[in-house]
Structure formats: C-alpha cells, structure tokens
Amino acid sequence: MRVIRSLALAASLLAAGPALAAGSAPTPPDARFGFAGLFGTFDRGALQRGFQVYKEVCAACHAMRQLSYRNLLEIGLSEAQVREIAAQFQVTDGPNDEGQMFERPARLSDRFRRPFPNEQAARAANNGAYPPDLSVIVKARPDGANYIAALLTGYVDPPPGVEVMEGMHYNAWFPGHQIAMPNILNPDGVEYADGTPATVEQQARDVTTFLAWAAEPELEQRRRMGVQVLIFLAILGGLVYATKRKVWADVKH
Amino acid sequence: MAIGLHDSPFKNPVIRWVDQRLPVFTMMQKEYGTFPTPRNFNYFWNFGALAMINLLIMIATGVFLSMHYTAHTAYAFDSVERIMRDVNYGWLIRYVHMNGASMFFIVVYIHIWRGLYYGSYKAPRELLWMLGVVIFLLMMATAFMGYVLPWGQMSFWGATVITNLFSAIPLVGHDIVIWLWGGFSVDNPTLNRFFSLHYLLPFVIVGVVFLHVAALHITGSNNPLGIEPKGPQDTLPFHPYYTIKDSVGMVAYFAVFAFLVFFMPNYLGHPDNYIPANPLSTPAHIVPEWYFLPFYAILRAVPDKLGGVVLMFGSIAILFVLPWLDTSKVRSMRFRPIARIFLLLWTINFFVLMWVGAKPAEGHYVLIAQIATVIYFAYFLVVLPALGRLEKPLPLPESIARAVLGPNATLGGGPVPGAVAAKPMDKA
Amino acid sequence: MGGDIEVIAMAEMVTAQGASQGAGQPEATKRDFLKLTTTAFAAVGVGAIVWPFIASMNPARDVLALASTELDLSPIAVGQSVTVMWRGKPVFVRHRTPEQIAAARAVPLSELKDPATDESRAPRPEWLVMIGVCTHLGCVPLGQKPTDPTGDFNGWFCPCHGSHYDTSGRIRRGPAPSNLEIPPYSFMSPTQIRIG
C-alpha cells in the first residue's frame, strides 16, 4: 500500500504540470493531427505540402533559422529535389579573395534563407511587429499545433463593439485577439503538386504539420525508441521482481 | 604476509593485492555487502539509492551536453537547438537531462517526505538529516542555474527575478545583485558564471552525498517502525536483500523516467522557454519550474519584499532545526496517530502551495497562498513542538523482529541468541 | 506483501540461507539461473545506455553536411600553389611545372616507401590536389610558399619531424609512413574543382 501511496504522490506531482501551461487565451479545438497522441507519426504528404505553403506564403516574413535545406531530405523529398529547392535561394557567402561578401545559390548545408537580415529590418517592414522565427514555434506555444491550426483559420469579423486597431487584425484564437499578421491563407493560394485541393483549412493543417515536424524532427524516432525502451523495462522489471521474490523467499519480513 | 599489509578476506589475487594495500574492497564489502540493515524496509527506502542514480545520470548527461553547448547569449539558444537536431542522440541526452531534473526533485521530495513520516531526522540522525538539507539547497541552486542555460524567455526572466531576490538585503542588496550579474542586468557575464557554477555544483553535491552516506553508515538506517535494531535478528545483510529490492524500485523509476523522456518530454517544461530570451519583453505569466512552485508561492504570499525573501529561505532553513522542533521521542508516525494526521494535512498543503504558485499573484490566490504559508510554518513551529507533549503515542513494538514475525514466532521472550541468528557476515 | 511466505523461525531461516549456497539444489539452481538472466538483461540495458553517449561525440549532422569546398583554379599561375580549407584542414593545390611533373613521373616505384604512380595521384598532371597534413603526426608541411624549404626532393618538407615529400607529395625520407593523402575531388569545369 505504501508503494501505491508513493506512486500517487508522484502522479499528483505530474498532474501539477498542466497548471503551468494555462494562460488567458481561449483553448483551441483539438485538430486531431496524425502526429498527436502517444504513437502518432507525421504524414509525409502533408509535410511536403506544408513546406510548400511555408515556402510560398509564410517565408515572405517568417524565418526558420534552425533548419537547413538538407533537413528536407527527412520529409521524403529526394536529394535532387532538395538541391533544386535550395538553388532557388541566394545566400550570402564570403568573404572571397577580394574581401567581399557575395551571393550564391544555396546548397544542402545552408540554413533556410531568412527574409530579413535582423529583427530591426523585420520590424521596419512589418509595421513595427516582429514575425517570430517558426523553427520551434509549435513547442513555444501552449498546445502548439492545435493553436497554430486554429490561429491560421481563426480570422473572423470582430464582435460588435470591438475596435480593431490600425494595422491589426481580429483573430478568434490569438491571446488578446488583435494580431498584426493579416489573414494570408487564400483558397487555392498555393497549387499542390499532388492535386490535393488547397482549401484554407487544408493549407493550415499542412503547414502546421510541417511546423510541428520542424520543431520536433526527432519525434518519430523518439517514440519508436520509447516503445522499445518500455518493452525492455517491462521484461527487466519482471525478471528483477522475480529475482527479488526468490531472494526474499526465505526471509520473513 | 609482508609486514604492514592489510588483512584481506578476498581470494582473487589481483583484488587481494589491491585490498591489502588499499582496503577499498573490504570497505565496499562492509558498507554495501554485509552492512546490517533493518529487515523491515518498505519501498520508500528505495529513494535514497534512486536519488544517487539520478545524480549520476545528471552528471553523465550534463558532461556530454556541455561538449556541444555554447555559453554565450548569442549562441546558447541555437547551440541547444543544434544539440536537439544535429548532434547524434543529442535530443535524447538533452531530454534525459531536462526531465532528469524533474525526476530528481520527485525522488528527493519523496525521500524527504519519507524522513518526515518516519522521523528519520531525530537523534542520532540529526546531522545526517542536515546534510540532506544541504544537498537539497545545492540541488535547487544547480537546477535554477541549469534552467538559465538554454537562454529562453523563462531562463532569462527566471534569472532576473531570482537574482533580484538578493536586492531585498538591506544596505548591500543592490551591490550584491550587480556582483551576481557581473553587469547591470542579466547578460552574458551572468550566463557564463551560471554555466561554470552549474558544472561545479553537482560535484559539490557528490561530496556532500558522500558525507550524507557516511553519516548514514555510522548511525545505521532508520526503518518504518522507527525503533533501533536491537540485534542481528533485526537486520539483514544489505546485499543481496536490499540491492535487489532497490533494483525493483529502480526499474519502476526508469519506466516513469522513460515515459516522460520519450512520450512527453516537454510536459513539465514551459513553452515560453522555446522563445529566445528577450530582455525587452517579460512573458505575461512567468513561473519557475514546478519543483520551485511551493517556495515561489511563499515568496509571493508576503506583501513585503524583504519579508517574502526571508520567509522563502526560512521555509527551507526551518528544516535544519526540525530535529529540535519535534519534541516527541517516537520517530515513526505509525505510532503517532495525531501527528500523522497533521503531517498528511501539511503534505496536502504543500501541494496547495505548488498549485497556487503557478497561479497569477492576484485576488483570492494571494489569500490562499497566505493561509497555506501559515500552515506550512505552523506545522514546524507549533504543531510538532506541542504534540510531543500532548500526544499519547501508540505502544511501540519490542523489536523489529518481534513486529515482523508476529507474536506467534518461536522467539521466546528474550533476545535471540546471536550465535544462531543471522550473522551479518553470512551472505546468502 | 509476501503473505504467501510461510512463517519460519529465525534459526530455520539461517539454515535455509546457508543451504542455498550449496550447489546442486534445485532451488539454488533456479535462483542462480534467474539471477544470471536478470544480470545479463541489465548488462544489455547498460550497454544500450552507453551507446548514445559515445555516438554523441561522433561528427554531428551539420558537421557532416559541410563536406565540400569549391575552388576557382584560373588565377593560379604555373608553378604557384594555393592552400584552401576543407573540413578544417589545409588542402594544397599546386599548378605544377612540366619539370615537376617530369621529375615526379621519372621515379621508379621501387624507390618509394609508399608506392603510387604520379598518374594515379594527379589524373590531370598539371594539377596536384592533396591534403596538406603530414601523415606522421599531423603537422602542415612547408613548401607552399616560394620561400619555404622544399626538402630533399623539391616538394614539401615537414619541419616537425623531418619528413621529405617529392613533387607528387609522396613520402621519400623521414618518419612519415605514407604519401600525402588525396582528397575526393572533381573538376566541375577545366578551371573549377569541388573538393569533397
């Protein structure tokens, strides 16, 4: 019974966790992503479509500086495809032998090109607002994936009486509801290579899947390893407990 | 045998050769092999060994993380992300380290609670207990500085708030804070020294743990009955009985640990710490890591800067004098029906403090924190001193063996003849 | 727990303990087998824990990705050498003179400590590309600059422990065991190479 009591203690410590994440923002609806849950994985098609949305829409303002083009090999694109994608972007290299910085097409080892050289430039181009880096955005928001999917489709008319400030937009899911980012996803705003109809919901789901992968590229490997470790521990636990019973069999305690 | 050589019981020639010159094997045999240990430990007695394992895990993962980490404000966040993405198994090592801190506090809180329930802090184990409180303080300092290293928003603002606690010190507070920072705000010099100290302190903890264990092996372990072993019939050799029992607990501990690491690695963390530190913008709602919440709640319960800081440090400092606050001669709460209820209330109150520490410091939350703070201190300052005189404890069993084997055992009235009973040297 | 364990007197317990040490008893054998299995399992677990730590010290993925360096050869005049960085090491690129090529090709393989033809080391004879790290203990040999000592064989000379390399970068005298290493490289155009 004392074991149970100690487990209960540990469990209640764990239960203290969600309280930390609670904020004033409304709770986004569960978007039922395939990668949610304990054993979920990323849909490769959604990842590739999501990257397309990022590249064609989000990347105009949002950097993803933790990612390199080579990382795209992990979402199911071939090396030739990734080389071609990288070569579409000019990155700064140098200095060359004359001491000058120069532009060249990006290679696999280059980081994603940033839309602005620094935060000040980003603010200057965006009415004073800073479009955050999206590399780990899904880990950096409470209930990140559901929140971002809801946010991207959450542009609605403000309720009567709510004054939306100059240069701001009303969003049902943004904390405080006034967001500098405009509603940028349009129906058929991108043309998917695999023929998936590019509704706003579809684009939001796809790009959220891509961002979730970008934030936790280790997720699939981690869960696979976790299952193996827990199976191993279950067997080891059985063996250790049996050994313990044997060792203590001749002792009254 | 050459003159001056130590007498060694070992047969293996290499072990024997070393042991005759430096009797580490004899010592290990004595302290972990045949060491007479009360026979009635329950699984709460696993947590000391678990804490030791956890410390080793933290040091091992930390050493390897530091091979890839860059202690500079411009690179710290990115170097942690590089560990997560590019370093082979970097995500695993970092998540083990990150969740290992939480596991360490879970294990140590249970270990401390075990001490409170079974009266392990009472004579002759006062110093053992106080060394444990020192370890706890060092752990808190280490954990706090480690949380600063990823240089996220919570890192930065946590560091700012906690270092500002010292500005409450009259007269020299301001100068002390400047000294702690090495500048006029939390900045690169602060990050560098925190990294240095975060690497150093775990080894200081190892040193104090050694003293803690040494003190334990002088007094011997307490046990669920809280009565001292009276003879060999009350004890078992540590190996194999408690090595195997600790192993059972260890596998369970690893299972919980693995579940956290592999399936919910960020559950106990805060999303804001994945936002790079920004000295210009405080997050709307800043909270420390969960294991500091009860003490954070005490800090915020007091509407006075110095008062809050004093009470917060006092809430841990009071543990140092606990052996003298508790006036009861009976150790185990099993035999203290009233004190036991108060301890359980105090435990619930501890969770209330933890809960309210995560809430905004406004409205009725402040009142709850204040009431809970009073209860926290009242247990130590009023209840325990008074109960020692007022409470009538239940009758204590005659001996551990008597309690374990029951009155039906053919032990006879007096002590079991030592010659027949388990000699500590008899290893099964 | 352990309600199924029958009550035994202390003296009996000690006997049982002593007896279980004796080999051949079924009870002892069973326990030993169980202990052995458990220990083996635990050992496998410890081994599995150790591996990620060791692997974490191998080159990370971003380090492996930085595997190529490109170089424009057109500014390098005949007889000149340049040194470029590749994977943190110097790569010697020499535009060889006809005399240097002839000297390198004239050497019979039997005179070489580490036999390799010049043709195999420089498929385009005027361009010699090799890693400028002495194969003895890792110093950078001299010979790139016109004022450098070039050793007894007119190539490169390692000042650390006196290894002499010829105009094909082959070890001729001194403690180094093998020729200067040729990195993987390819000509993207007649005047452009990519190393790695």
Coordinates of N, CA, C and O in Angstrom, one line a residue, chain B residues 233 398-399 401-402 410-417:
Chain B
Q233 N 19.1 -10.3 14.8 CA 17.8 -10.8 14.3 C 16.9 -9.7 13.7 O 16.0 -10.0 13.0
E398 N 8.3 -4.3 20.7 CA 9.5 -4.6 21.5 C 10.8 -4.6 20.6 O 11.8 -4.1 21.0
S399 N 10.6 -5.2 19.4 CA 11.8 -5.2 18.5 C 11.3 -5.3 17.1 O 10.1 -5.6 16.8
A401 N 12.2 -7.5 14.8 CA 11.9 -8.9 14.6 C 10.5 -9.3 15.1 O 9.7 -10.0 14.5
R402 N 10.3 -8.8 16.3 CA 9.0 -9.1 17.0 C 7.8 -8.6 16.2 O 6.9 -9.3 16.0
T410 N 8.4 -18.3 17.3 CA 9.0 -19.0 18.4 C 10.3 -18.3 18.8 O 11.4 -18.9 18.6
L411 N 10.2 -17.1 19.2 CA 11.4 -16.3 19.5 C 11.7 -16.4 21.0 O 12.8 -16.1 21.4
G412 N 10.7 -16.8 21.8 CA 10.9 -16.7 23.2 C 10.8 -15.3 23.7 O 10.6 -14.4 22.9
G413 N 10.9 -15.1 24.9 CA 10.8 -13.7 25.5 C 12.0 -12.8 25.2 O 11.8 -11.7 24.8
G414 N 13.1 -13.4 25.5 CA 14.3 -12.6 25.4 C 14.9 -12.5 24.0 O 14.3 -12.9 23.1
P415 N 16.1 -11.8 24.0 CA 16.7 -11.7 22.7 C 17.2 -13.0 22.1 O 17.5 -13.9 22.9
V416 N 17.1 -13.1 20.8 CA 17.6 -14.4 20.2 C 19.1 -14.5 20.3 O 19.8 -13.5 20.2
P417 N 19.5 -15.7 20.6 CA 21.0 -15.9 20.8 C 21.7 -15.5 19.5 O 21.4 -15.9 18.4

